[in-house]
Short mmCIF file of C-alpha atoms and ligand atoms in Angstrom, two decimals:
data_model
loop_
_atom_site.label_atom_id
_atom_site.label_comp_id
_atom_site.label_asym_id
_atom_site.label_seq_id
_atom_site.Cartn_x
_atom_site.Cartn_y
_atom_site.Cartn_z
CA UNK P 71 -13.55 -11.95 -7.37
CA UNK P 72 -15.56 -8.84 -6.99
CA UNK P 73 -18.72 -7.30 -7.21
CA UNK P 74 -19.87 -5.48 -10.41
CA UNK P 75 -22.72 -3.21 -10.33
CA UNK P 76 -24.34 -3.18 -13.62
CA UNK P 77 -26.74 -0.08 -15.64
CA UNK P 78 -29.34 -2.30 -16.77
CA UNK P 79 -31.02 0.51 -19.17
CA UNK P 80 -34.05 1.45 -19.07
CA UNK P 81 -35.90 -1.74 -20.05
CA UNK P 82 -35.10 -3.09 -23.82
CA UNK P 83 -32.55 -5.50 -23.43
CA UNK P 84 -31.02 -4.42 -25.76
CA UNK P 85 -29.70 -1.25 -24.43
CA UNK P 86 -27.46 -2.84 -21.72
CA UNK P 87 -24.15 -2.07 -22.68
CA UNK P 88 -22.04 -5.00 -24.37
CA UNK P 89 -19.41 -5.19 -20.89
CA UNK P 90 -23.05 -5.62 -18.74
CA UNK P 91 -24.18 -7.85 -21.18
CA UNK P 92 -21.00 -10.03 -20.75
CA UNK P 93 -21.18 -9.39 -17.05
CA UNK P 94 -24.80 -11.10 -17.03
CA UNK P 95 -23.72 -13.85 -18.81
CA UNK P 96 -20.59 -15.03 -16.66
CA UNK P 97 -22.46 -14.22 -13.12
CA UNK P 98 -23.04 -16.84 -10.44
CA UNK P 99 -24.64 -14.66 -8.40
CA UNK P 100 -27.11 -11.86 -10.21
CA UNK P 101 -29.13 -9.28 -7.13
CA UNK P 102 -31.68 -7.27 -9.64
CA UNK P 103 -33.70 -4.55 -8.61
CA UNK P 104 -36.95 -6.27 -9.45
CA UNK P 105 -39.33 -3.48 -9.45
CA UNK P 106 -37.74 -1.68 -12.78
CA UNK P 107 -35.50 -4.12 -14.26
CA UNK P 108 -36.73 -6.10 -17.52
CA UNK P 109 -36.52 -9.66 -16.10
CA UNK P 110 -35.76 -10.96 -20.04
CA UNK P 111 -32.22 -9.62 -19.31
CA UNK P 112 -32.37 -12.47 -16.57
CA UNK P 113 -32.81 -15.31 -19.20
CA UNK P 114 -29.08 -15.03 -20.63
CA UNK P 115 -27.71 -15.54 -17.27
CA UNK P 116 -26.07 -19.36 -17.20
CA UNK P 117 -28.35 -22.16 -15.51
CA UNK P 118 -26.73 -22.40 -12.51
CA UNK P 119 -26.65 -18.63 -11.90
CA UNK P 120 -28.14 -17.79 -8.29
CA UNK P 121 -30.69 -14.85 -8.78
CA UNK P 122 -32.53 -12.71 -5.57
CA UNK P 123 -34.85 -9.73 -6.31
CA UNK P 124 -33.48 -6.96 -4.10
CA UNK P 125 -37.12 -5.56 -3.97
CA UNK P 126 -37.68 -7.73 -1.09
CA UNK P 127 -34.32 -7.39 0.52
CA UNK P 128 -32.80 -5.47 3.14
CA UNK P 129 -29.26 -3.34 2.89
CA UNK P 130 -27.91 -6.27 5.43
CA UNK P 131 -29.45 -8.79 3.42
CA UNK P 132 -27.95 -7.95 -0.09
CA UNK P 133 -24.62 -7.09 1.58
CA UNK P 134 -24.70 -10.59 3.14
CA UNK P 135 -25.30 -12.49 -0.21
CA UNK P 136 -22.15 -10.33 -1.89
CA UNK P 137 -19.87 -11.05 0.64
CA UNK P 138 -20.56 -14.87 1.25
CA UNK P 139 -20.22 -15.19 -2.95
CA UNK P 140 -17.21 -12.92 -3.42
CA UNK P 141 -15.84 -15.28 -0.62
CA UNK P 142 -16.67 -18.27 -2.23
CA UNK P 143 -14.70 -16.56 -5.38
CA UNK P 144 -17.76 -16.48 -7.11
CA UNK P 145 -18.58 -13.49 -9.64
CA UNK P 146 -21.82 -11.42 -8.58
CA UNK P 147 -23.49 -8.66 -10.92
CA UNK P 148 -25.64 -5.79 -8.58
CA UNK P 149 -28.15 -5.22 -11.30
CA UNK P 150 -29.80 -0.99 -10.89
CA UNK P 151 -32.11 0.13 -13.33
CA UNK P 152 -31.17 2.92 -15.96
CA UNK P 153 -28.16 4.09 -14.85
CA UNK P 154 -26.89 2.90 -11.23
CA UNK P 155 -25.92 6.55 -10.37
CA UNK P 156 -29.48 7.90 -10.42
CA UNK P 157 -31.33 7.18 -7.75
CA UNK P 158 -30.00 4.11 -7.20
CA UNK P 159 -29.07 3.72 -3.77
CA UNK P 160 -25.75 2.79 -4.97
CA UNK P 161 -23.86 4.88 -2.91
CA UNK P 162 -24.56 3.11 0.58
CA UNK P 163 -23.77 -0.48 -1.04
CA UNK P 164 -20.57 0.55 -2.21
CA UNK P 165 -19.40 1.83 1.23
CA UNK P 166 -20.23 -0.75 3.36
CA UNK P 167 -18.40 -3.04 0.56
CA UNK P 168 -15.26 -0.50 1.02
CA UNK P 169 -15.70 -1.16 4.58
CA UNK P 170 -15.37 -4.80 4.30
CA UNK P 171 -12.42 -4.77 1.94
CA UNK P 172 -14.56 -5.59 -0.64
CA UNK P 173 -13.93 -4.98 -4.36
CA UNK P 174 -16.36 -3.65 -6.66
CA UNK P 175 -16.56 -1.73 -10.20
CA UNK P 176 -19.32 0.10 -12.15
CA UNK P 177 -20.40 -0.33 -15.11
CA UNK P 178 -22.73 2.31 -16.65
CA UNK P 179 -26.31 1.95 -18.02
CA UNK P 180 -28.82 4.18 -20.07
CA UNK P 181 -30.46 6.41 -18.13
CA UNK P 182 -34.17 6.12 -18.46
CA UNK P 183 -33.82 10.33 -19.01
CA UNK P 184 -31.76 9.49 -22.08
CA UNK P 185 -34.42 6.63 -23.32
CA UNK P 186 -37.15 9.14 -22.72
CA UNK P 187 -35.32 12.12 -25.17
CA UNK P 188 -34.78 8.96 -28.05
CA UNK P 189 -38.81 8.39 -27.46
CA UNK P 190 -39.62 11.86 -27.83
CA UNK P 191 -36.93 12.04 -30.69
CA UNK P 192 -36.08 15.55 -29.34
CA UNK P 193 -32.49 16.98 -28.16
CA UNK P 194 -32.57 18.28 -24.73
CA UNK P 195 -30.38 20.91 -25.46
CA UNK P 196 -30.88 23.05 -28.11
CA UNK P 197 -29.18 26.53 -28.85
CA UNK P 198 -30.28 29.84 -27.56
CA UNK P 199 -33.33 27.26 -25.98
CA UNK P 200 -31.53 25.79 -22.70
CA UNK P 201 -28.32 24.42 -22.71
CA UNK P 202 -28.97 23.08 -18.84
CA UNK P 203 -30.50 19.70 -18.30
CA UNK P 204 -31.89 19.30 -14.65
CA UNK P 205 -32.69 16.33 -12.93
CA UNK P 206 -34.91 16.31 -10.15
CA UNK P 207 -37.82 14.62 -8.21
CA UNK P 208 -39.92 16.08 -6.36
CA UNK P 209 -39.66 15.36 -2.44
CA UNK P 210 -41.21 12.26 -1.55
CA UNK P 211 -40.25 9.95 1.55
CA UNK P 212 -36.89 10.94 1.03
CA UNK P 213 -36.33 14.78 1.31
CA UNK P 214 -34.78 16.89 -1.09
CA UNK P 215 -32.50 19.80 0.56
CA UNK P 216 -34.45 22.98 0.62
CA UNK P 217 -32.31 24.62 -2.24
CA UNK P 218 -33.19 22.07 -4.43
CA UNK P 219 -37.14 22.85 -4.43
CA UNK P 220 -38.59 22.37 -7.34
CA UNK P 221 -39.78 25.82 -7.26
CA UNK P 222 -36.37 27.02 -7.24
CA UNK P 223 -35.33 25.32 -9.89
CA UNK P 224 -37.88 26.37 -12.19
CA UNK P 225 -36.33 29.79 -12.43
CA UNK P 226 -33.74 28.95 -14.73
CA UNK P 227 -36.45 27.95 -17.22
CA UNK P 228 -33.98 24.96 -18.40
CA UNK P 229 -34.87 21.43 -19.43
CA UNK P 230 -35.75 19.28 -16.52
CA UNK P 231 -36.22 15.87 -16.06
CA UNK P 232 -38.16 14.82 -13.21
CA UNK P 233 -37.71 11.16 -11.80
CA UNK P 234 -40.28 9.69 -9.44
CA UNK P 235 -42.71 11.79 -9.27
CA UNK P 236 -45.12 11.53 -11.76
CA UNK P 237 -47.64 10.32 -8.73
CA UNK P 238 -47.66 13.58 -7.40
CA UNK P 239 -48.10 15.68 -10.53
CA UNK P 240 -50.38 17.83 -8.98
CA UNK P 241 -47.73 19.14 -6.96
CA UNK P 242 -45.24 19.00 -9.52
CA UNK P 243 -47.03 21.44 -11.67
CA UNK P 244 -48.19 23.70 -8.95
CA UNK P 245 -44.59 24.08 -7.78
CA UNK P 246 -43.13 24.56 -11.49
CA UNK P 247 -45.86 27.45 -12.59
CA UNK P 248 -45.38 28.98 -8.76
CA UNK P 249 -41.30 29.19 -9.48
CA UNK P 250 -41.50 30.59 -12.64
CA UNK P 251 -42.29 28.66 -15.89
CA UNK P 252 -45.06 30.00 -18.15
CA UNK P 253 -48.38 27.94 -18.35
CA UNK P 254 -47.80 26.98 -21.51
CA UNK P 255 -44.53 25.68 -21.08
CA UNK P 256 -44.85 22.32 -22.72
CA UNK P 257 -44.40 18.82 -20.77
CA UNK P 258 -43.97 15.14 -22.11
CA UNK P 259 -44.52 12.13 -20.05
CA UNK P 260 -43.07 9.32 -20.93
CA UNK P 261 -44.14 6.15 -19.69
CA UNK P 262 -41.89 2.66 -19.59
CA UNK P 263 -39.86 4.58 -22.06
CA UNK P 264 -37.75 1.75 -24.95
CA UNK P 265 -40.30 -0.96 -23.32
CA UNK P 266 -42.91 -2.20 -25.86
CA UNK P 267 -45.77 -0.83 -23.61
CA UNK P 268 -44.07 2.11 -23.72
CA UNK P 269 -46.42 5.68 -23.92
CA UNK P 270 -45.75 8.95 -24.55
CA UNK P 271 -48.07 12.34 -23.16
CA UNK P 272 -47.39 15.85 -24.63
CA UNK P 273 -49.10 19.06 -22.95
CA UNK P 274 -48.57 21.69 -21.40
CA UNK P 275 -48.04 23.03 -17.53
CA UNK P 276 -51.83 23.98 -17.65
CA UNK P 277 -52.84 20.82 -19.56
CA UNK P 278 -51.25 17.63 -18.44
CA UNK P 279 -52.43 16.74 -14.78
CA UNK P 280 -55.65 16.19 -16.11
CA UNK P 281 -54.99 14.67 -19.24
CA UNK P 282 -52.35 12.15 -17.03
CA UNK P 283 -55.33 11.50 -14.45
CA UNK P 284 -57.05 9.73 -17.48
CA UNK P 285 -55.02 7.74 -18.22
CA UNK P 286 -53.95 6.53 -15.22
CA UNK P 287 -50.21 6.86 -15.36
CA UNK P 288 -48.30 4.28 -13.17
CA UNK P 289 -44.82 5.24 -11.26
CA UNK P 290 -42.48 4.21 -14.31
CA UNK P 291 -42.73 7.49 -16.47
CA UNK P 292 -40.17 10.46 -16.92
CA UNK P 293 -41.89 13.92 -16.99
CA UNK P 294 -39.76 16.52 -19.29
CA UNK P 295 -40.71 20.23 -19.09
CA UNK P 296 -39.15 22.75 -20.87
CA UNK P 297 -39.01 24.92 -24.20
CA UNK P 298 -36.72 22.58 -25.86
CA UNK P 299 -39.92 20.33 -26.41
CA UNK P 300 -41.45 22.54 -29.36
CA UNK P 301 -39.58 25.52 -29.88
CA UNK P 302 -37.81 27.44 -32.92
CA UNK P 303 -34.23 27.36 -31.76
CA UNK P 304 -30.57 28.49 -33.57
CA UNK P 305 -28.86 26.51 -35.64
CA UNK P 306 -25.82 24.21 -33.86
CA UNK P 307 -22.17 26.08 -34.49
CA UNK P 308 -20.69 22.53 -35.06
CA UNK P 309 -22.21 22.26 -38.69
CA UNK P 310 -22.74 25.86 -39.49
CA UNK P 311 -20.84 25.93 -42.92
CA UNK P 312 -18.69 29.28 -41.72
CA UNK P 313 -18.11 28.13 -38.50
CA UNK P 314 -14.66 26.59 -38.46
CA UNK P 315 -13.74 24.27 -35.49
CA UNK P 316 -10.77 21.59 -35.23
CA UNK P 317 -11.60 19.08 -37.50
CA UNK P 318 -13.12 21.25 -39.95
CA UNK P 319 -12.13 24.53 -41.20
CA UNK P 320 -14.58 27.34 -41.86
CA UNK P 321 -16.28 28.30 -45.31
CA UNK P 322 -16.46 31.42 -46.61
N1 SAH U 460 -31.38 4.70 -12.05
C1 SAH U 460 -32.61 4.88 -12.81
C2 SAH U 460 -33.66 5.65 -12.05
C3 SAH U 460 -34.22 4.92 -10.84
S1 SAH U 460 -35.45 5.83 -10.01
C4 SAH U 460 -32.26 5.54 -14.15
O1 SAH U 460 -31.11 5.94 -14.38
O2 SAH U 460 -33.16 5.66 -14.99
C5 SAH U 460 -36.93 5.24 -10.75
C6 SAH U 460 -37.57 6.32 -11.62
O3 SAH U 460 -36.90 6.36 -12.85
C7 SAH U 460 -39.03 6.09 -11.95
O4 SAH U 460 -39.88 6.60 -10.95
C8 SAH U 460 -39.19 6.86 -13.24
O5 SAH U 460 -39.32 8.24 -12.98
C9 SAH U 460 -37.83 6.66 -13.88
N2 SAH U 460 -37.81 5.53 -14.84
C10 SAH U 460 -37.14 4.37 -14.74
N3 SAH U 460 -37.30 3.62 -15.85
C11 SAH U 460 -38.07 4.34 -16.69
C12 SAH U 460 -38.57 4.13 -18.02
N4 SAH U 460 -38.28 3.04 -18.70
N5 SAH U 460 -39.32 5.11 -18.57
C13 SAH U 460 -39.61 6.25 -17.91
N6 SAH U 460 -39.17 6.51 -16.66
C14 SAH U 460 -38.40 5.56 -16.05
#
């Protein structure tokens, strides 16, 4: 047996994909992140399933529970929120497992980024707009390397997606206008995006802090900045009638 880390989504059940889904079902051994994941995913695991929040866990700790079940050839299911290569601390999990000869796979999830562009029912990449999605945080405890800066970033005037930082929006907006974006560059925040309390904010750079302050955002929202939230934009090529491409040929 092995361990499997799992993409929960972004919160609706629902949009765990159908080999997670299966995954959940069949585990002995489930170790969610509890601070994100939807605990209803929990409730399709079988009866006799053994199930530890990782919130309250060390690395050692949730290393130690894998290896003792994959021992006892028992199936165990490393539950990450969204998607598990986002921020997930993933990375560190996986190489101690490699370390120990231990076998694992990944299975994907839905990004909360991707949840928050089906809230806001907008494409992130729309032509002659930005064709460049960027996500980003801004530095917290953990540092982000000094070419990363938010202010740098903001040259490029693309589509960003900013996890984790909606706390500090202050600073998030400061930085943005200081590297380059127009003040009326629009934002969205979406908050516990595809969850039923889910709630969406639309400004702009100048606007949002204070309109976020009311309302007393918690830490689960996505900001979005970037043109692609309003603007006019060109037509795709795929469908443009004289635009021929493989499975379609052009019309005059
Ligand atoms: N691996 C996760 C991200 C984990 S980091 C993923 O792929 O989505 C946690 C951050 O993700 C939060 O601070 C927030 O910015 C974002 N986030 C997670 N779930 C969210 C949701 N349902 N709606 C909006 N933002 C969410």
């Amino acid at each position: 047996m092995h361990v499997f880390f799992v993409g929960a989504g972004p919160g609706d059940p629902e949009l765990i994909t159908v080999k997670g889904q299966r995954l959940l079902k069949e585990a002995d051994v489930i170790i969610y992140a509890g601070s994100l994941v939807n605990p209803a995913l929990l409730s399709i695991a079988k009866p006799s399933t053994a199930i530890y929040n990782s919130a309250t866990m060390t690395l050692d700790e949730v290393i130690e529970v894998m290896e003792k079940a994959v021992k006892a050839d028992q199936k165990v299911v490393r539950l990450h929120t969204g998607d598990p290569s986002i921020y997930g601390a993933i990375q560190e999990q996986m190489d101690v497992l490699s370390q120990k000869n231990i076998g694992f796979e990944v299975i994907p999830g839905v990004s909360s980024f991707l949840a928050t562009a089906a809230a806001l029912k907008r494409e992130y990449t729309l032509p002659e707009v930005s064709q460049t999605v960027i996500i980003t945080r801004l530095e917290g405890r953990t540092p982000v390397p000094p070419k990363e800066k938010l202010g740098t970033l903001a040259s490029h005037e693309a589509t960003m997606c900013i996890f984790l930082s909606v706390h500090m929006l202050d600073n998030v907006v400061a930085e943005l206008i200081e590297g380059g974006y127009p003040e009326d560059t629009p934002v969205a925040i979406v908050q516990k995006a595809s969850w039923p309390e889910q709630k969406i904010y639309r400004g702009t750079l100048q606007t949002i802090a204070g309109m976020i302050k009311e309302a007393g955002v918690d830490r689960t929202a996505m900001i979005v900045v970037g043109r692609c939230l309003d603007s006019n934009y060109a037509l795709s090529r795929l469908y443009a009638p004289e635009f021929g491409h493989m499975y379609r040929d052009a019309k005059p």
